[in-house]
Amino acid sequence: MIRAAFTTLLSHWRRHPLQLAGLFLGLALATALWSGVQAINAEARQSYDRAAAVLSQDRLDSLAAGNGQDFDQKVFLDLRHAGWLVSPVLEGRWSHRGVPVRILGVDPFTLPSGSLPDAVTGQDRATDFLSAEGLAFAAPQTVDELTRIGAEGLPPLVAAEGMAPGILFVDIGVAQRLLRAEGQITRLLVAPDQPLRQRPLSEVAPALVRQTPVEQADMGALTGSFHLNLTAFGFLSFAVGLFIVHSAIGLAFEQRRPIFRTLRALGLPLRTLVGLLAAEIMGFALVAGIAGIALGYVIAAGLLPNVAATLRGLYGATVSGGLSLRPEWALAGLGMALAGAGAAAAQSLWRLARMPVLAPAQPRAWTRASARSLGWQTGLAGLLALIALAAALWGEGLVAGFVLLGALLLSAALVLPGALAMALALGERLSKGVIAQWFWADTRQQLPGLSLALMALLLALSANIGVGTMVSSFRLAFTAWLDQRLPSELYVTARTEDEARRLADWLAPRSDALLPIWKIDGTILGRPGEVYGVADHRTYPDHWPMLLGDQTVWQTLARGEGAIVNEQLWRRAGLHLGDPVPLPGGATRPLVGVYADYGNTRGQVIVGVADLVALYPDIDRLRYAIRTDPAKVPALRDAIEDAFRLPQDHMISQQEVKTISLMVFERTFAVTAALNVLTMGVAGFAMFMSLLTLSTMRLPQLAPVWALGLTRGRLARLELLRALLLAALTMVLAVPVGLLLAWVLLAVINVEAFGWRLPMHLFPKDWLWLGALALVAAALAAAWPAWRLSRLAPVHLLKVFADER
Amino acid sequence: MILSLTGVGKAYETGGTRVEVLRGVDLAIGPGETVALTGESGSGKSTLLHLCAGLDRADSGRIEVAGQDLTDAPDPRLSALRRQTVGLVFQQFNLIPSLDVAANLAFQARLAGRHDPDWIAALADRLGLSALMSRYPEQLSGGQQQRVAIGRALAIRPALLLADEPTGNLDEATGDAVMDLMLELGTEAGAGLLMVTHSPRLAARLGRRVHLAGGRLAA
């Protein structure tokens, strides 16, 4: 019985291959977009974990200077003599031809056992590693990249599987040579088992502080908000895809009502029927889910290089540009496909479970909306709007931001059919001609069948407007900010302190001003941050606008009587003017101002340069900004190169910095833009599938109008017009929803995720462009069904009158 | 003649087999004349009616409605003919579900540009629909829906009224009442009537009866 019933149920799909394709593609697309994003996130997390696991940083304590600076390796010897089992590490960034790597220098003799990466211990080249020339272990892709650019000065490279990309693992002596840090170390790894007797750290090395693994820089936490944003977009795309699935499943259930009735009448128990249909849906979800995962892999592989570049530019995080198939996201994608299909089918299965055996077998209910269901839907929309309002007023944190975003979008989607019905009723009341009247009334009647596709379109359009407004507003603010923040025409970095001094003496008469750019890295209010020093020069009051505080702050800084902080640190720490700002090493300065610092995820403090040097006498004094006539920059660069043999990559012009910054910016949003386009594509597909399936169900409504004297061609044109009208009305509603979305992104999500708030600008031309795109999508979606109608043989229309359908 | 068929033939392809439904049908109906078309199921009655309405094209022969030759008439002319000249009543009523009774009644007349509110009001009154004008088709009984369909067809004062089993979905009492109205109003409007029916009882109430069998008409 079960086999026969199942075969009968499946026979529907043989007769409706297009519907099957819609269901399959909807599920596959939804799964693909979701699992694609998850694949990217998983790859990035894996890279962070690998990086954190290097030298067991994820489990060993370490000792580092309170000011975040490197320190003399003599301290290491002092500690060993005092009974401390510690091992020195020198860490630093090294780049060649624009390819940066993180150099990790270790002393293999004193390293706690089990601290070396497996990839390195597995290689039988210990002798070579300790030789004068040494060896450098790195991930295979890093070795390839460095070999490709022909990196000079490095020891022989050895590819080690399983190492985090972008890290070069060398002996500490080699690291000191490469980083030009002779006799310096960055931190000391503390072995887990220490002797019972040892002199206290405060006596032997008072400048060092002990850090637990949690306190050490955690790239996962730093980039968490970026990945959460990606996940949110993936989920939006998944939701849009599910609209197609819901629509296809609902239609298939309605069309099979005669089969259900017959099967039930012939003795198939209701429970068995529901079970068979559930099994059928899960079977489809499994197959489509696997296809979706494969498609997601392709999408992720296409997007990952951009994401990797963004993470490198924005956070300094190195993520592998290659993608591997990981069971965690593949299985999660399959789970989402099954759960999504289940959710989409739940309503239809519920209806079936409550359907009397002899319920009308005609597929009518699906295409008719009752005032009751519209009212129920609008009520739910109102409830969601209230949740959104509550999240906006009282919610805190990124999760509340996303609750606000989700509730807002879902509420708008649910309110759409009611709003469209009202607009169409108004059109009907205002129309004069009989065809116009019929057109409006008939369009209103089609709404239930199209509402899911239109909701998907609304979500896609709103997301486009919202994200577009955010990105364009960000771009305006960012470019204006770059103009202000980069007033100096040339930036130069000396190789040594001595060279820096000579360079400064040489440049003084050849430039309008020489502004030191000196900084230290350290922990500020519990997170990695940096402290800069600025000179007392009119460049700063002239160019740096303050979000809080006035232009007199620069004099205060010059007197060493205050500090200013960037917006993200100010917001995160909840500081007020006058509050003490704790600096690495224990000093504090009162807060006198706050400045915008877009694109920087770290907390930043600025004090007067003299104050900085007084606080941190060992600070590197290698970098300078040069004020000069922009036209003289190329000649000045050449002169510096000639005079000091300083490589060109130690100098960068204002224009180059701006170009790089804007490139990072554009790449940051390239992924979002790609997801936006994909979501629009999915929404267009949803509309096409709905129009196509409706076109076959609409014949009973169109045939009488045709019989009464409207030609098929005219009916087809009206069908096309109907799709355009509905898309246009949806677009009208999408504009305010999109703007609300943009506001949430700019004023809530960005502040929570990145720590900066941006002014919102409006871009009506973009809306017009998007509106035109929506109309084109609607016209394309409606073109084939309309064309089919115009060419439909009268015999098909006549079947309506002959009651043979 | 308001309807004239000469040697009309029509065949269909069904499952790769060609089935000749009509083989040289001749028929003429004058103004005000009422004709019942009977025949077995599948004998081609509905097909013949559809050809007369210009809903389908004959393979051979000639069909004239109100002096217009439908043989090679282009689609727009056939549409205009249906709008202006022919009143159609179907077994399934085929009302427009999105329009209320008033709009359904006036629909074809307005399409034809011959909307006469007084005539529509009179029809509604005679058909007993005056109190139902703001209702939608799904809120009406079968008999009420068929009365709306008859009213819609008569609203254009058609020269030819074509009805396909108009009472087939109604009980006998309701069917009789609907039939009375259609005959009465059709005669008043001076329309020729060709009605497909299975019922000998209803056929007997019309002026003439023709029987379709083997693709040919017999009196």
Coordinates of C-alpha atoms in Angstrom, one line a residue, chain A residues 330-692:
Chain A
A330 CA 28.8 21.0 4.8
L331 CA 26.7 19.2 7.5
A332 CA 25.3 22.4 8.8
G333 CA 24.3 23.4 5.3
L334 CA 22.5 20.0 4.9
G335 CA 20.8 20.5 8.2
M336 CA 19.7 24.0 7.1
A337 CA 18.3 22.5 3.9
L338 CA 16.3 19.9 5.8
A339 CA 15.1 22.4 8.4
G340 CA 14.2 25.0 5.8
A341 CA 12.3 22.5 3.7
G342 CA 10.5 21.2 6.9
A343 CA 9.6 24.7 7.9
A344 CA 8.3 25.5 4.4
A345 CA 6.3 22.3 4.3
A346 CA 4.9 22.6 7.8
Q347 CA 1.9 24.7 6.9
S348 CA 0.9 22.5 4.0
L349 CA 1.2 19.3 6.1
W350 CA -0.7 20.9 8.9
R351 CA -3.5 21.8 6.5
L352 CA -3.5 18.3 5.1
A353 CA -3.7 16.8 8.5
R354 CA -6.8 18.8 9.2
M355 CA -8.5 18.3 5.8
P356 CA -11.7 16.3 5.8
V357 CA -11.6 13.2 3.6
L358 CA -14.1 14.7 1.1
A359 CA -12.9 18.3 1.1
P360 CA -13.2 20.1 -2.2
A361 CA -10.6 18.7 -4.5
Q362 CA -10.1 21.8 -6.6
P363 CA -6.9 23.7 -6.1
R364 CA -8.7 26.9 -5.1
A365 CA -7.8 27.8 -1.6
W366 CA -4.1 28.4 -2.3
T367 CA -4.9 31.2 -4.8
R368 CA -7.5 32.9 -2.6
A369 CA -6.7 35.1 0.3
S370 CA -9.3 35.4 3.0
A371 CA -9.6 38.7 4.9
R372 CA -9.0 36.6 8.0
S373 CA -5.6 35.4 6.9
L374 CA -4.6 38.9 5.8
G375 CA -5.7 40.2 9.1
W376 CA -3.7 37.5 10.9
Q377 CA -0.6 38.2 8.9
T378 CA -0.9 42.0 9.5
G379 CA -1.3 41.3 13.2
L380 CA 1.9 39.3 13.2
A381 CA 3.6 42.0 11.3
G382 CA 2.5 44.5 14.0
L383 CA 3.9 42.2 16.7
L384 CA 7.2 42.0 15.0
A385 CA 7.3 45.7 14.5
L386 CA 6.8 46.1 18.3
I387 CA 9.7 43.6 18.9
A388 CA 11.8 45.7 16.5
L389 CA 10.9 48.9 18.4
A390 CA 11.7 47.3 21.7
A391 CA 15.0 46.1 20.4
A392 CA 15.8 49.6 19.1
L393 CA 14.8 51.3 22.4
W394 CA 16.1 48.9 25.0
G395 CA 18.3 46.4 23.2
E396 CA 22.0 46.3 23.7
G397 CA 24.8 44.6 21.8
L398 CA 25.1 43.2 18.3
V399 CA 22.5 40.4 18.9
A400 CA 19.9 43.0 19.7
G401 CA 20.9 44.9 16.5
F402 CA 20.3 41.8 14.5
V403 CA 17.0 41.1 16.3
L404 CA 15.9 44.6 15.3
L405 CA 17.0 44.0 11.7
G406 CA 15.3 40.6 11.4
A407 CA 12.1 41.7 13.0
L408 CA 12.0 44.8 10.9
L409 CA 12.5 42.9 7.6
L410 CA 10.0 40.1 8.5
S411 CA 7.4 42.6 9.6
A412 CA 7.7 44.6 6.4
A413 CA 7.4 41.3 4.4
L414 CA 4.3 40.2 6.2
V415 CA 2.6 43.6 5.9
L416 CA 3.3 43.6 2.1
P417 CA 0.2 41.6 0.9
G418 CA -2.2 43.7 2.9
A419 CA -0.6 47.0 1.8
L420 CA -0.7 45.8 -1.9
A421 CA -4.3 44.7 -1.5
M422 CA -5.2 48.2 -0.2
A423 CA -3.3 49.9 -3.1
L424 CA -5.0 47.7 -5.7
A425 CA -8.4 48.3 -4.1
L426 CA -7.8 52.0 -4.4
G427 CA -6.7 51.6 -8.0
E428 CA -9.9 49.7 -8.7
R429 CA -12.0 52.4 -7.1
L430 CA -10.3 55.1 -9.1
S431 CA -10.3 53.3 -12.4
K432 CA -13.0 54.1 -15.1
G433 CA -12.8 51.6 -17.9
V434 CA -14.1 48.1 -17.6
I435 CA -10.8 46.5 -18.6
A436 CA -9.0 48.7 -16.1
Q437 CA -11.5 47.7 -13.4
W438 CA -11.1 44.1 -14.2
F439 CA -7.4 44.4 -14.3
W440 CA -7.1 45.9 -10.8
A441 CA -9.7 43.5 -9.3
D442 CA -8.0 40.5 -11.0
T443 CA -4.6 41.6 -9.8
R444 CA -5.9 41.8 -6.3
Q445 CA -7.1 38.3 -6.6
Q446 CA -3.7 37.0 -7.8
L447 CA -2.0 38.5 -4.8
P448 CA -2.1 35.4 -2.6
G449 CA -0.4 33.3 -5.3
L450 CA 2.3 35.9 -5.8
S451 CA 2.7 37.3 -2.3
L452 CA 5.5 34.9 -1.3
A453 CA 7.5 35.9 -4.4
L454 CA 6.8 39.6 -3.8
M455 CA 7.9 39.2 -0.2
A456 CA 11.1 37.8 -1.4
L457 CA 11.5 40.7 -3.9
L458 CA 10.8 43.2 -1.1
L459 CA 13.4 41.6 1.1
A460 CA 16.0 41.7 -1.7
L461 CA 15.1 45.3 -2.7
S462 CA 15.2 46.5 0.9
A463 CA 18.5 44.8 1.6
N464 CA 19.8 46.4 -1.6
I465 CA 18.7 49.9 -0.6
G466 CA 19.7 49.4 3.0
V467 CA 23.2 48.0 2.3
G468 CA 23.7 50.3 -0.7
T469 CA 22.8 53.4 1.4
M470 CA 25.1 52.2 4.2
V471 CA 28.0 51.5 1.8
S472 CA 27.6 54.8 -0.1
S473 CA 27.3 56.8 3.1
F474 CA 30.3 55.0 4.5
R475 CA 32.2 55.7 1.2
L476 CA 31.4 59.5 1.4
A477 CA 32.4 59.6 5.1
F478 CA 35.5 57.5 4.5
T479 CA 36.8 59.5 1.6
A480 CA 36.2 62.8 3.4
W481 CA 37.9 61.4 6.5
L482 CA 40.9 60.2 4.4
D483 CA 41.3 63.7 3.0
Q484 CA 41.4 65.1 6.5
R485 CA 43.4 62.4 8.2
L486 CA 46.2 62.2 5.6
P487 CA 47.3 65.8 5.2
S488 CA 51.0 65.0 4.8
E489 CA 52.3 64.5 1.3
L490 CA 54.9 61.8 2.0
Y491 CA 55.4 59.2 4.7
V492 CA 58.9 57.7 5.2
T493 CA 60.2 54.9 7.5
A494 CA 63.9 54.6 8.3
R495 CA 65.5 51.3 8.9
T496 CA 67.4 52.2 12.0
E497 CA 67.3 54.8 14.7
D498 CA 70.5 56.3 13.5
E499 CA 69.2 56.5 10.0
A500 CA 66.0 58.1 11.2
R501 CA 68.0 60.8 13.0
R502 CA 70.1 61.6 9.9
L503 CA 67.0 61.5 7.8
A504 CA 65.3 64.0 10.0
D505 CA 68.3 66.4 9.9
W506 CA 68.5 66.0 6.2
L507 CA 64.8 66.6 5.6
A508 CA 64.4 69.6 7.9
P509 CA 65.6 72.2 5.4
R510 CA 64.0 70.4 2.5
S511 CA 60.4 70.2 3.7
D512 CA 57.7 72.5 5.2
A513 CA 57.4 70.3 8.3
L514 CA 58.5 67.0 9.6
L515 CA 55.9 65.3 11.8
P516 CA 57.0 62.2 13.8
I517 CA 54.7 59.2 13.6
W518 CA 55.7 57.2 16.6
K519 CA 53.6 54.7 18.4
I520 CA 53.7 51.8 20.8
D521 CA 51.3 48.8 20.8
G522 CA 49.9 47.6 24.0
T523 CA 46.8 46.6 25.9
I524 CA 44.3 49.5 26.5
L525 CA 41.3 48.8 28.6
G526 CA 41.7 45.1 28.2
R527 CA 42.0 45.0 24.4
P528 CA 44.9 45.3 21.9
G529 CA 45.5 49.0 21.1
E530 CA 48.0 51.6 20.2
V531 CA 49.3 54.9 21.5
Y532 CA 50.5 57.6 19.1
G533 CA 52.3 60.8 19.7
V534 CA 51.6 64.0 17.6
A535 CA 53.8 67.0 17.2
D536 CA 52.6 70.5 18.1
H537 CA 52.0 71.6 14.5
R538 CA 49.1 73.5 12.8
T539 CA 48.5 70.5 10.5
Y540 CA 46.5 68.8 13.2
P541 CA 44.1 71.6 14.2
D542 CA 43.7 72.5 10.5
H543 CA 42.8 69.0 9.4
W544 CA 41.6 66.7 12.2
P545 CA 38.0 67.3 12.9
M546 CA 37.0 66.3 16.4
L547 CA 33.8 64.4 17.2
L548 CA 34.1 65.6 20.8
G549 CA 36.3 68.4 22.2
D550 CA 37.5 71.5 20.3
Q551 CA 40.6 72.4 18.4
T552 CA 42.4 73.6 21.6
V553 CA 42.9 69.9 22.5
W554 CA 46.1 69.9 20.4
Q555 CA 47.7 72.5 22.7
T556 CA 46.7 70.5 25.7
L557 CA 48.3 67.4 24.1
A558 CA 51.5 69.4 23.4
R559 CA 51.6 70.4 27.1
G560 CA 51.4 66.7 27.9
E561 CA 48.2 67.3 29.9
G562 CA 45.7 65.1 28.1
A563 CA 44.9 62.4 25.6
I564 CA 42.4 62.0 22.8
V565 CA 41.0 58.6 21.8
N566 CA 39.4 57.2 18.7
E567 CA 35.6 56.8 18.5
Q568 CA 35.6 53.0 18.8
L569 CA 37.6 53.1 22.0
W570 CA 35.5 55.9 23.4
R571 CA 32.2 54.0 22.7
R572 CA 33.5 50.7 23.9
A573 CA 34.8 52.1 27.2
G574 CA 31.9 54.5 27.7
L575 CA 34.4 57.3 28.4
H576 CA 33.5 61.0 29.1
L577 CA 35.6 64.1 28.7
G578 CA 37.8 64.4 31.7
D579 CA 37.9 60.7 32.5
P580 CA 41.4 59.2 33.0
V581 CA 42.6 57.2 30.0
P582 CA 44.8 54.3 31.2
L583 CA 47.9 53.9 29.0
P584 CA 50.0 50.7 28.7
G585 CA 52.5 50.7 31.5
G586 CA 50.1 52.2 34.0
A587 CA 50.1 56.0 33.3
T588 CA 46.9 57.8 32.7
R589 CA 45.9 61.0 30.9
P590 CA 42.6 62.9 31.1
L591 CA 40.4 62.5 28.0
V592 CA 40.2 65.8 26.2
G593 CA 38.8 64.8 22.8
V594 CA 37.4 62.1 20.5
Y595 CA 38.1 61.7 16.8
A596 CA 36.7 59.5 14.0
D597 CA 38.9 56.6 12.9
Y598 CA 37.1 54.6 10.3
G599 CA 38.5 51.3 9.2
N600 CA 40.6 50.8 12.3
T601 CA 39.3 48.1 14.6
R602 CA 41.8 48.8 17.4
G603 CA 41.5 51.2 20.2
Q604 CA 43.8 54.2 19.7
V605 CA 45.1 56.9 22.0
I606 CA 47.0 60.1 20.9
V607 CA 49.1 62.1 23.3
G608 CA 51.7 64.8 22.6
V609 CA 54.9 63.4 21.0
A610 CA 57.1 64.7 23.9
D611 CA 54.8 63.1 26.3
L612 CA 54.9 59.8 24.4
V613 CA 58.7 59.8 24.4
A614 CA 58.7 60.6 28.1
L615 CA 56.4 57.7 28.9
Y616 CA 58.1 55.2 26.6
P617 CA 61.7 56.2 26.2
D618 CA 62.6 53.1 24.2
I619 CA 60.0 53.8 21.5
D620 CA 60.9 53.2 17.9
R621 CA 61.5 56.6 16.2
L622 CA 61.6 55.5 12.7
R623 CA 58.6 57.0 10.9
Y624 CA 57.9 60.5 9.8
A625 CA 55.2 62.4 7.8
I626 CA 56.6 65.1 5.6
R627 CA 54.7 68.3 4.6
T628 CA 55.8 69.7 1.3
D629 CA 54.5 70.9 -2.0
P630 CA 52.7 67.9 -3.6
A631 CA 54.5 68.6 -6.9
K632 CA 57.8 68.1 -5.2
V633 CA 57.0 64.6 -3.8
P634 CA 58.5 62.5 -6.7
A635 CA 61.7 64.4 -6.7
L636 CA 62.0 64.3 -2.9
R637 CA 61.5 60.5 -2.9
D638 CA 64.3 60.1 -5.5
A639 CA 66.5 62.4 -3.5
I640 CA 65.9 60.4 -0.3
E641 CA 66.6 57.2 -2.1
D642 CA 69.9 58.6 -3.5
A643 CA 71.0 60.1 -0.3
F644 CA 70.2 57.2 2.1
R645 CA 69.8 54.2 -0.3
L646 CA 66.4 53.9 1.3
P647 CA 64.3 51.4 -0.7
Q648 CA 61.1 52.8 -2.4
D649 CA 59.0 50.6 -0.2
H650 CA 60.0 52.5 2.8
M651 CA 58.3 55.6 1.4
I652 CA 54.7 56.0 0.6
S653 CA 52.9 59.1 -0.8
Q654 CA 49.6 60.5 0.4
Q655 CA 48.0 59.4 -2.8
E656 CA 49.3 55.8 -2.5
V657 CA 47.9 55.5 1.0
K658 CA 44.5 56.8 -0.1
T659 CA 44.4 54.4 -3.0
I660 CA 45.3 51.5 -0.8
S661 CA 42.8 52.5 1.9
L662 CA 40.0 52.9 -0.7
M663 CA 41.0 49.6 -2.3
V664 CA 40.6 47.9 1.1
F665 CA 37.3 49.7 1.5
E666 CA 36.0 48.5 -1.8
R667 CA 37.1 44.9 -1.2
T668 CA 35.5 45.0 2.2
F669 CA 32.1 45.5 0.6
A670 CA 32.7 43.5 -2.5
V671 CA 31.4 40.4 -0.7
T672 CA 28.3 42.2 0.5
A673 CA 27.6 43.5 -3.0
A674 CA 28.0 40.0 -4.4
L675 CA 25.6 38.6 -1.9
N676 CA 23.2 41.4 -2.7
V677 CA 23.2 40.6 -6.4
L678 CA 22.7 36.9 -5.6
T679 CA 19.8 37.6 -3.4
M680 CA 18.2 39.8 -6.1
G681 CA 18.7 36.9 -8.5
V682 CA 17.0 34.5 -6.2
A683 CA 14.1 36.9 -5.7
G684 CA 13.7 37.3 -9.5
F685 CA 13.7 33.5 -9.8
A686 CA 11.0 33.2 -7.1
M687 CA 8.9 35.6 -9.1
F688 CA 9.4 33.7 -12.3
M689 CA 8.5 30.4 -10.7
S690 CA 5.3 31.9 -9.1
L691 CA 4.2 33.6 -12.4
L692 CA 4.8 30.4 -14.3

